XYZ file of C-alpha atoms in Angstrom:
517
model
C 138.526 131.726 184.070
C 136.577 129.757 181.659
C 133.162 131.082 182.469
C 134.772 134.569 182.456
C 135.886 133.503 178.521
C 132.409 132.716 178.650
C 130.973 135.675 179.247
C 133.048 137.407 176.498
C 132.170 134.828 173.795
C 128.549 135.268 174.716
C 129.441 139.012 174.146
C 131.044 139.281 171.160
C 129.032 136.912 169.304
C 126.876 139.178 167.759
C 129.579 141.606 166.693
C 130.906 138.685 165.054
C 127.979 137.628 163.500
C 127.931 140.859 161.448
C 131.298 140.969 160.490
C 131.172 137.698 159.258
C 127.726 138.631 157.479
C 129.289 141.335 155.664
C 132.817 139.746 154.867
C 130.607 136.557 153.828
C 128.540 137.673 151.460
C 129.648 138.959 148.036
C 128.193 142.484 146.520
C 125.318 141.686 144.299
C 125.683 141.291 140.720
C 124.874 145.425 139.803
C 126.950 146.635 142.439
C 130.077 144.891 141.116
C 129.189 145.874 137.555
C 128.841 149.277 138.090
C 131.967 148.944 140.190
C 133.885 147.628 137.441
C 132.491 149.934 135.024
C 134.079 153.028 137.660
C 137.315 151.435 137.175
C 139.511 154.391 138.986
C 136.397 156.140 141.157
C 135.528 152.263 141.936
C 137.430 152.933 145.041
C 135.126 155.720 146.211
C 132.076 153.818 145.835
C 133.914 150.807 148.002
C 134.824 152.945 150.555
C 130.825 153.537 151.051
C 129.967 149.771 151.438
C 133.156 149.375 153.295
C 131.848 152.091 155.604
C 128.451 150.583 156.355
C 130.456 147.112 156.486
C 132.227 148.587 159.763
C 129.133 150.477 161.173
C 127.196 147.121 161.237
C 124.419 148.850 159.883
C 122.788 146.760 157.747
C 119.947 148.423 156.012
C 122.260 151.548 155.406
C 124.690 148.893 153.314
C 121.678 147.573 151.513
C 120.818 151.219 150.073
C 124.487 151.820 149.189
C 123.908 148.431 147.398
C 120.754 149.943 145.861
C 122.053 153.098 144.646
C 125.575 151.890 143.656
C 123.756 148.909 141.791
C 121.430 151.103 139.757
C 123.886 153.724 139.027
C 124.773 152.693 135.872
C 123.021 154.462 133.866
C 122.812 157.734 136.056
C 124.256 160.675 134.307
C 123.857 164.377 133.194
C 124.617 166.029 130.129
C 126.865 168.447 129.569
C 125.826 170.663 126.220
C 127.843 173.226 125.086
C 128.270 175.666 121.592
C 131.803 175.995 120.900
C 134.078 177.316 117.893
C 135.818 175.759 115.736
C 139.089 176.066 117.971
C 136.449 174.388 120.746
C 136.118 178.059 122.889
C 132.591 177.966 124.887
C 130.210 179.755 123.231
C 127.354 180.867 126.158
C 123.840 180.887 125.353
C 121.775 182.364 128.191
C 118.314 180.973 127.980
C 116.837 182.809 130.044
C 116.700 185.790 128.352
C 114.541 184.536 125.239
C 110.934 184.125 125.448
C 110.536 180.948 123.484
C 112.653 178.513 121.352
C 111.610 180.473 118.276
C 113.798 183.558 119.892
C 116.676 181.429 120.838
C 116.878 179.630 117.550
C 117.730 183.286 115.924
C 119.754 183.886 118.097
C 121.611 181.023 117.546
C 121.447 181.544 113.284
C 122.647 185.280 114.637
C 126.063 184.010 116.178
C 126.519 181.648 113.151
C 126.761 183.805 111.051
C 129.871 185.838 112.739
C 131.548 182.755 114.708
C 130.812 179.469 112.665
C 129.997 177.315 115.694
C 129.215 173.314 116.804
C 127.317 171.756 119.213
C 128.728 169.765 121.831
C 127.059 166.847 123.853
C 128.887 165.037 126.848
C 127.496 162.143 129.177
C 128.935 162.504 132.515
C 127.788 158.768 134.014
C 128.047 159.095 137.981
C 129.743 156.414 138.870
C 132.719 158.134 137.080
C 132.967 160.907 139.371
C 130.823 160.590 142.435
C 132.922 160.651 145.585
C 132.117 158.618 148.580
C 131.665 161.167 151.834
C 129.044 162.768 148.658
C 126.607 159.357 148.636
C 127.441 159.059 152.545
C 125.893 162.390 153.521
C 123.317 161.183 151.691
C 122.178 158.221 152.924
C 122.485 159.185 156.512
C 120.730 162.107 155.919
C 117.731 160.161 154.193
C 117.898 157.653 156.822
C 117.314 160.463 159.261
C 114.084 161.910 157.678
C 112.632 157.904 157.187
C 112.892 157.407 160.791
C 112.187 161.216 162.452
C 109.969 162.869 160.432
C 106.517 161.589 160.390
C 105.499 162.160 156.196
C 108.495 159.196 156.268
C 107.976 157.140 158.330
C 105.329 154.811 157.340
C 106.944 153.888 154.102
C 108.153 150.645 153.381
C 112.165 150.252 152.945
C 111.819 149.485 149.147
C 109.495 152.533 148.717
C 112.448 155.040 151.266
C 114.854 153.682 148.721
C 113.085 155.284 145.719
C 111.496 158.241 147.054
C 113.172 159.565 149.556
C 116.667 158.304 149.314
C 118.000 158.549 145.712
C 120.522 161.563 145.173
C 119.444 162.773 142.439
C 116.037 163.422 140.480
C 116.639 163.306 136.794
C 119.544 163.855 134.604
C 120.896 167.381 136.488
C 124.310 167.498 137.685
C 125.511 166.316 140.868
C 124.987 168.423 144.045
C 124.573 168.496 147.260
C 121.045 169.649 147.738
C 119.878 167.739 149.922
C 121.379 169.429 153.162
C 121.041 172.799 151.858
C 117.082 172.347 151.315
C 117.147 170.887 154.287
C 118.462 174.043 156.038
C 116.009 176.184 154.285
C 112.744 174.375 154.759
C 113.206 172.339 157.764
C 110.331 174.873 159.123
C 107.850 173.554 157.361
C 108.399 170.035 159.441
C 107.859 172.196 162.826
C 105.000 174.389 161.095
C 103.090 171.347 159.542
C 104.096 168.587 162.761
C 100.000 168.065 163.104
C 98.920 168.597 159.795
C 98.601 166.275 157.311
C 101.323 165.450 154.343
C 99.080 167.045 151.666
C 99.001 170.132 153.570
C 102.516 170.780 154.066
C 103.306 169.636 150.289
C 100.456 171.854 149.287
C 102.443 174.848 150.952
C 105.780 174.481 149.968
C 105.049 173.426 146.187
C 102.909 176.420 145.622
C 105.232 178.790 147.287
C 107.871 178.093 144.876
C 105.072 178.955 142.480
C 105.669 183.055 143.691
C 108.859 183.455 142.308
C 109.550 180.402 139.803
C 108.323 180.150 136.305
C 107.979 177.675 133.432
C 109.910 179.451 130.480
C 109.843 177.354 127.090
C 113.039 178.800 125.648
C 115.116 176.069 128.001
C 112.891 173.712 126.141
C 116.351 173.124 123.080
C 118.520 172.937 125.852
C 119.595 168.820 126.772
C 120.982 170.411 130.027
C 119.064 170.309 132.994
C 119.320 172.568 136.141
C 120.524 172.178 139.406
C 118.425 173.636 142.370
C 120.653 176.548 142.605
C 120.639 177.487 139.242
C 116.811 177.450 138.851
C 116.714 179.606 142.367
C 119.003 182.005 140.825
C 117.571 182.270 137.038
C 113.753 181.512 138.532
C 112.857 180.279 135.346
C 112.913 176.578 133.840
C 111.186 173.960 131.573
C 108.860 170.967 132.981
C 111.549 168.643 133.563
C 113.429 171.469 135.561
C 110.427 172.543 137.538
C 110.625 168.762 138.365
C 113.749 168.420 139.821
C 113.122 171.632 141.911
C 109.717 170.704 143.387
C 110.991 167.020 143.873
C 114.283 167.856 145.528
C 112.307 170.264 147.876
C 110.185 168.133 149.241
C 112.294 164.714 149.619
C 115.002 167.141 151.528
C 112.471 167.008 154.549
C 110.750 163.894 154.132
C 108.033 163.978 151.787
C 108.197 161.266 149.492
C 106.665 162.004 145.943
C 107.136 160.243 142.474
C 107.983 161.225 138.980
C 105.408 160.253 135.989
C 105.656 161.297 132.824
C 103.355 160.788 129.425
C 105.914 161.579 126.605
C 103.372 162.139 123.857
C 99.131 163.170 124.664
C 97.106 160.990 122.500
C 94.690 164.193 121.563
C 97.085 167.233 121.723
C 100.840 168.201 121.262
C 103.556 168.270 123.333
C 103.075 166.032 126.702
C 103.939 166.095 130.278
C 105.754 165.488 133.484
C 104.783 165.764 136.791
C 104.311 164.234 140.438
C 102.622 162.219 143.011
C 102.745 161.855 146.567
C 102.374 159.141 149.024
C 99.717 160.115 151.184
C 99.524 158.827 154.906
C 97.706 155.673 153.680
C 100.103 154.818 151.352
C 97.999 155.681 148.081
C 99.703 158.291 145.947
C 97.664 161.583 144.248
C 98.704 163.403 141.536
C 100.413 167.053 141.632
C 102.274 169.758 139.476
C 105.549 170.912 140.316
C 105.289 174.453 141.719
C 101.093 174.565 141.198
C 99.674 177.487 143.083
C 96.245 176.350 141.555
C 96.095 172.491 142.009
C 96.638 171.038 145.049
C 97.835 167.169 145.223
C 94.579 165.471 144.722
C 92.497 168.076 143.238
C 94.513 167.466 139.517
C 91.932 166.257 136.767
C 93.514 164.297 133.985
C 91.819 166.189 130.936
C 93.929 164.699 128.614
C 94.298 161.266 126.410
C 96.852 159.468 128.109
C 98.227 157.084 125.788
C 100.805 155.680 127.904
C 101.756 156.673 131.589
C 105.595 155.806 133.170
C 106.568 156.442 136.320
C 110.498 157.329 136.904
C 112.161 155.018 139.021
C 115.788 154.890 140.261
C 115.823 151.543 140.213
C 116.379 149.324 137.058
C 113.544 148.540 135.188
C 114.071 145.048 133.740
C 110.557 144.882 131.503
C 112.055 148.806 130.254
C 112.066 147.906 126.174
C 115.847 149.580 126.613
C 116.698 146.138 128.498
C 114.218 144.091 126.252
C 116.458 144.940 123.163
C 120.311 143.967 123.380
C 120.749 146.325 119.811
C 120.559 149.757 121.141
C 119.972 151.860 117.851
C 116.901 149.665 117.096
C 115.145 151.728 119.752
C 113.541 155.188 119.443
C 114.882 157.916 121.714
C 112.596 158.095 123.434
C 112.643 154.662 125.304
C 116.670 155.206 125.810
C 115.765 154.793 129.546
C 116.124 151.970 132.157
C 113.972 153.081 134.501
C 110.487 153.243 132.999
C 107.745 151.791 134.418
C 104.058 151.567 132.783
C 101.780 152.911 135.337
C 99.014 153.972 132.997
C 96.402 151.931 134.747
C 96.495 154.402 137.835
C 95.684 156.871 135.127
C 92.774 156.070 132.940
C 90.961 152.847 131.313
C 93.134 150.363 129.891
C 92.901 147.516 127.537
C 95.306 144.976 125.551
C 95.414 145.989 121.293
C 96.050 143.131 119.226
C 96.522 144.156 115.594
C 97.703 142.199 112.466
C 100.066 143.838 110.343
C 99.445 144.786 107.043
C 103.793 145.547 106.295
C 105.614 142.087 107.145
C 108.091 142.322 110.109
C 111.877 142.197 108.884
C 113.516 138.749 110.063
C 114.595 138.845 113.674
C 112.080 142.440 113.684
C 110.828 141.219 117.366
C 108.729 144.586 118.468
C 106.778 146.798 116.609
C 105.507 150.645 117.750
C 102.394 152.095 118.558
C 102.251 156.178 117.693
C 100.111 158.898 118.099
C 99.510 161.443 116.034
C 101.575 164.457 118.242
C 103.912 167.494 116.755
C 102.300 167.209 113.545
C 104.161 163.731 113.578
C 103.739 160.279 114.547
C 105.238 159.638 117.332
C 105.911 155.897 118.936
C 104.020 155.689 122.872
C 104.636 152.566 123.320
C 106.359 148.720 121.948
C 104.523 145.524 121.272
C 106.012 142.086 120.963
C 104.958 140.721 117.474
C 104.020 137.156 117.438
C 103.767 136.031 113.329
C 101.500 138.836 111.474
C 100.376 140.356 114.685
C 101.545 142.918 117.774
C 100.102 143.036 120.776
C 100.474 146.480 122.664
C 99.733 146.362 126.660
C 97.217 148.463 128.845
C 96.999 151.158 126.501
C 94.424 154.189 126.873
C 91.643 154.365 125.206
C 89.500 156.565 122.865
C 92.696 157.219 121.008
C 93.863 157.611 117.619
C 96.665 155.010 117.138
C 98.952 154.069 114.382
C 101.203 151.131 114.237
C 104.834 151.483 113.510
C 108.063 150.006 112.853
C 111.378 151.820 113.519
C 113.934 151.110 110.704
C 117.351 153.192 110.286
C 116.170 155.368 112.915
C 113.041 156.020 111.198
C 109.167 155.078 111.772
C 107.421 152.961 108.995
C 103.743 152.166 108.665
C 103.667 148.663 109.499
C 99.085 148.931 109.254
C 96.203 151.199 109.074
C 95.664 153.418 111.343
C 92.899 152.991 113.617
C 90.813 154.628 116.814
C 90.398 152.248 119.968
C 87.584 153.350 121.315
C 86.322 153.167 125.130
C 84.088 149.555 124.554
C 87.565 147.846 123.208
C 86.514 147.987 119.646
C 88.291 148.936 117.053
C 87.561 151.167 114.069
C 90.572 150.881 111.217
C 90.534 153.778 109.117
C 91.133 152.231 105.617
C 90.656 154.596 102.954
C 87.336 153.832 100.630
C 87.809 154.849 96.850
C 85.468 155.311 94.040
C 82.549 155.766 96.615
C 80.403 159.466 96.034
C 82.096 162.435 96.666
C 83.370 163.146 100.061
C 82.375 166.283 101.945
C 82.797 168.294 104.826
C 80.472 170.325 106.373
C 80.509 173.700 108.577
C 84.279 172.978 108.458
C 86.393 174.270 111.774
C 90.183 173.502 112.543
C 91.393 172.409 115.589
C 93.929 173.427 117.889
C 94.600 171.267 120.823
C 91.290 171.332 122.727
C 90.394 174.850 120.873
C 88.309 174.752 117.965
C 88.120 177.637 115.040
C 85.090 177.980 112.568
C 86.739 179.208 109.051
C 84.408 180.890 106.878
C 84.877 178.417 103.494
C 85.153 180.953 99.895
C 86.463 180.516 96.779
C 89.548 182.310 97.948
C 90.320 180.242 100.938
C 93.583 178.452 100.620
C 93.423 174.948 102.307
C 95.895 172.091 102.084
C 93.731 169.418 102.644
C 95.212 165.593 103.308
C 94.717 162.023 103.907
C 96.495 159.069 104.983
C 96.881 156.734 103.213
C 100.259 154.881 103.970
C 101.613 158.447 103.886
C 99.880 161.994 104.204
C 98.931 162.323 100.881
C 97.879 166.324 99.674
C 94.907 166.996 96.978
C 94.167 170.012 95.465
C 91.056 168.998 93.453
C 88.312 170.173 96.077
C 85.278 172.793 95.349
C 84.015 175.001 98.000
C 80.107 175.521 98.105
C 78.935 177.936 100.686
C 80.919 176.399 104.025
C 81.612 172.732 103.080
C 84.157 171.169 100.548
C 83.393 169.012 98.343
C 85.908 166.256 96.467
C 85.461 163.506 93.951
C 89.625 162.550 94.624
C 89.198 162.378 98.649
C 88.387 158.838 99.799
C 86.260 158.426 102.229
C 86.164 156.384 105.679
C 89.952 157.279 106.343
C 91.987 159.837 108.302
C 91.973 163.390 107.462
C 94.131 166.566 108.289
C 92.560 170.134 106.671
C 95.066 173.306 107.048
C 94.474 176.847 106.907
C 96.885 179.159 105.655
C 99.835 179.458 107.776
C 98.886 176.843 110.290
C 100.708 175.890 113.754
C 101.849 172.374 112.666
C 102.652 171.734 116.360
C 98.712 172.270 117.464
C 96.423 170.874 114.348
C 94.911 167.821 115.120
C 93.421 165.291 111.869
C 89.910 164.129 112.299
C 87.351 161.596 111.023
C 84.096 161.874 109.231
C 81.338 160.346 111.480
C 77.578 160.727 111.313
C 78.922 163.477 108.994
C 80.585 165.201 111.723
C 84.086 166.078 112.482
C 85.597 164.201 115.063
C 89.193 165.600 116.028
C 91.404 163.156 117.705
C-alpha cells in the first residue's frame, strides 16, 4: 500500500509543481496595473491568466502576462463630426482625392449644419474580452511552432512580432483567423522557398487592388483590415496595418519603423522590416509591387529612426517625463524605440545653448526644418548650458528647441552636422559686403526649379535669425539678387510666387553655391 501511495506521489508531483508555480507567484507589476486600471473588464483579462494557470502551459501564461502588462496604453480612436444636438455627421474619405478636397467639403457642410469634432480613446483593456486575446495567443503559438518563417525566432522576438493583437491604433478585430483562412496558401505554395519570397508575393499582391489615398491623411481614425479591403484605399499608417496583419496571420514576422519628420524633405514615413531566416531584418514597403524586402534604398535624411514595439519602452521620453503636456505630440508614445543606427551614420551632438533652460527645464528638442516648420526629431537631456542629443543622422540641418506652452522656442543657432562630426552653426554675419545669390533655383523636395530672376519677379526672400525674418530691400541684376540688409553666413529660405510651403526647402551659401538642406 505504501509503495502504491508511492507511485502516485511520484506521479502527481509534477502536476503539483505547476499548480503551485502558478498559485505561488504573484502577476508582475504591469499586469496588475493594467488590471486595476480595467476595473469591471479586469475580470476578462483574469480569466485569460486563469486559463493558462489551469492548462499548465507556461510560456502561453507568460505572453498573456506580456500583452496584458503592456496594454495600457493600447487604444484606438474613435473620431467623429457631429451637430450640435451630437447626430453623426459621415465623412466618406474615400471619395476625395486629397485633404485639400475634403477640407471643402468639410467648410461645405458647415456652412448648412454648424458641426464639432469629436475625439474618443477607446484603451483596450476597457473592452477586450477574454476568449478575444485567447484565440489569439493559441493561434500565434500555432504559427511559432508549425510554420517554418516562425520558428527560429526567439520567445521575446514571437512576443512582438508575431503575437501582439493588434498593429497600431485600429480598432479591435479579429483578423487574425480570417487572414489566416485567406492566405494560408501561401504557407503550402512557398513551404521550400525562402521567407523573402513568400513576403515578396503576398505584399505586392495587395499592391493590385490597394492604394495609398492622401485624403485619409485628416482622419485620427485608422482602419481595420476589412475596411481597407472593402474601400481599397488608405494612408501609410493604414497600408501598415494591412500589410503587417497579413503577413503575421501566417507566420511571417515583420516590424514597424517609422521616421516622423525627413531631415531634407517634407512629410516622413512608415514602413516595415522582416526577420529573415538568419535573424537579420531588411527593410520593405507595405503593399510595394516595386521593392522587394531588401532591395529598399534609404534616399532620404533620416534624422531619427523608431521602431514600434508592443512592449513598453522605458527610455520612450513619454516615460522619461512624469508632466505629460511638457511633451510634443509627437513623442505621446510608450513604445518607441531609437533604431536609427540600423539606418544610416550616427553620432552624439553636444550643443550649448544660447536661451537659458527654465528651472526644472530637464530636456531640450532637436528639429528639422519639415512642413515649412520646425519640427522636434528628437529630446536631449541638458546638463548646465548644454544638450546632448543621441545617435542622430548626419548631414542634416538641425535646430535646437525648447517646447514651452505647447510651443517650440529657439533655445540656439541653428546649425548643419555634417558627415565628419563637425559642426557648422549658422550665425548670421552683419555689416559684411552685400550678400548675393547667384543662378538662383528653388527647391522642392529632391526637385530643383531654375527661375528666370527680372525686375518683375516677386520673391519673399528670408533669414533666420531667432525667427524667419522677411526683407524686401533686394535688387535683381540679370539672374542673381543682390542685398545690402541680408546677412550673410546664416540660413536662408527664397519663395516664388505662390509657393508649396509644404515642399520648399531653405539653403546655405557655400563656395557661393546653394546648398538646399
Amino acid at each position: 500500500m505504501k509503495k502504491r501511495n508511492l507511485q502516485l506521489l511520484i506521479l502527481l508531483l509534477p502536476l503539483c509543481l505547476i499548480f503551485s508555480w502558478f498559485s505561488c507567484t504573484n502577476y508582475p507589476a504591469n499586469v496588475n496595473e493594467t488590471l486595476d486600471l480595467a476595473q469591471e473588464n479586469a475580470t476578462e483579462l483574469e480569466r485569460v491568466l486563469k486559463h493558462y494557470s489551469n492548462t499548465g502551459e507556461k510560456l502561453k501564461f507568460e505572453a498573456a502576462c506580456f500583452l496584458i502588462g503592456n496594454m495600457k496604453y493600447k487604444f484606438s480612436y474613435t473620431e467623429n463630426y457631429v451637430d450640435l444636438n451630437g447626430k453623426p455627421i459621415h465623412i466618406d474619405y474615400s471619395k476625395y482625392l486629397n485633404t485639400q478636397e475634403v477640407r471643402e467639403a468639410l467648410d461645405s457642410i458647415g456652412k448648412q449644419i454648424p458641426y464639432i469634432k469629436k475625439s474618443d480613446v477607446i484603451p483596450d483593456y476597457t473592452t477586450i474580452k477574454a476568449n478575444y486575446l485567447i484565440k489569439n495567443i493559441d493561434q500565434a503559438f500555432y504559427l511559432w511552432k508549425n510554420v517554418k518563417w516562425s520558428k527560429h525566432l526567439s520567445f521575446n522576438d514571437f512576443c512582438e512580432y508575431i503575437l501582439p493583437y493588434r498593429v497600431l491604433k485600429e480598432p479591435l478585430n479579429n483578423w487574425r483567423n480570417e487572414l489566416y483562412e485567406k492566405y494560408e496558401y501561401v504557407i503550402d505554395s512557398f513551404v521550400n522557398d525562402s521567407v523573402s519570397l513568400a513576403c515578396e508575393f503576398l505584399n505586392s499582391g495587395l499592391n493590385d487592388s490597394i492604394i495609398f489615398w492622401p485624403a485619409y491623411s485628416l482622419s485620427l481614425n485608422q482602419q481595420i483590415v476589412d475596411s481597407i479591403f472593402i474601400s481599397k484605399k488608405g494612408k501609410c499608417p493604414d497600408l501598415t496595418i494591412l500589410s503587417t496583419s497579413c503577413l503575421r496571420a501566417i507566420g511571417i514576422p515583420v516590424l514597424i519603423d517609422q521616421c516622423f519628420y525627413w531631415g531634407n524633405s517634407g512629410f516622413g514615413h512608415i514602413w516595415n522590416r522582416l526577420i529573415i531566416e538568419d535573424g537579420s531584418t531588411v527593410r520593405f514597403n507595405s503593399i510595394d509591387k516595386t521593392k522587394p524586402p531588401g532591395k529598399y534604398p534609404n534616399d532620404a535624411k533620416m534624422p531619427k529612426v523608431f521602431r514600434m514595439t508592443y512592449k513598453n519602452q522605458k527610455n520612450s521620453l513619454f516615460n522619461l517625463i512624469k508632466e505629460k503636456e511638457n511633451i510634443p505630440t509627437v513623442f505621446l508614445k510608450n513604445n518607441i524605440k531609437d533604431v536609427t543606427e540600423e539606418y544610416t551614420n550616427t553620432a552624439d551632438i553636444k550643443i550649448k545653448l544660447q536661451e537659458p533652460p527654465l528651472k526644472g527645464e530637464t530636456y531640450a528638442y532637436i528639429c528639422v526644418f519639415n512642413y515649412g516648420e520646425w519640427k522636434p526629431a528628437y529630446w536631449g537631456k541638458i546638463y548646465k548650458d548644454s544638450a546632448t542629443f543621441r545617435n542622430m543622422g548626419k548631414d542634416i540641418l538641425y535646430l535646437p528647441m525648447y517646447y514651452r506652452n505647447k510651443r517650440l522656442i529657439p533655445a540656439a543657432h541653428p546649425f548643419i552636422f555634417k558627415n565628419d562630426n563637425s559642426i557648422k552653426t549658422l550665425k548670421p554675419a552683419f555689416n559684411e559686403s552685400p550678400t548675393e545669390f547667384k543662378n538662383y533655383t528653388t527647391k522642392f523636395n529632391n526637385s530643383r526649379k531654375t527661375l528666370t530672376i527680372t525686375d518683375s519677379t516677386k520673391l519673399t526672400i528670408k533669414y533666420w535669425d531667432g525667427r524667419w525674418i522677411t526683407t524686401k530691400d533686394y535688387q535683381t541684376t540679370g539672374n542673381s539678387i543682390i542685398s545690402k540688409k541680408i546677412p550673410k553666413k546664416c540660413l536662408y529660405i527664397i519663395e516664388p510666387e505662390n509657393p508649396d510651403f509644404y515642399f520648399i526647402r531653405p539653403f546655405i551659401i557655400e563656395k557661393n553655391q546653394q546648398k538646399y538642406y
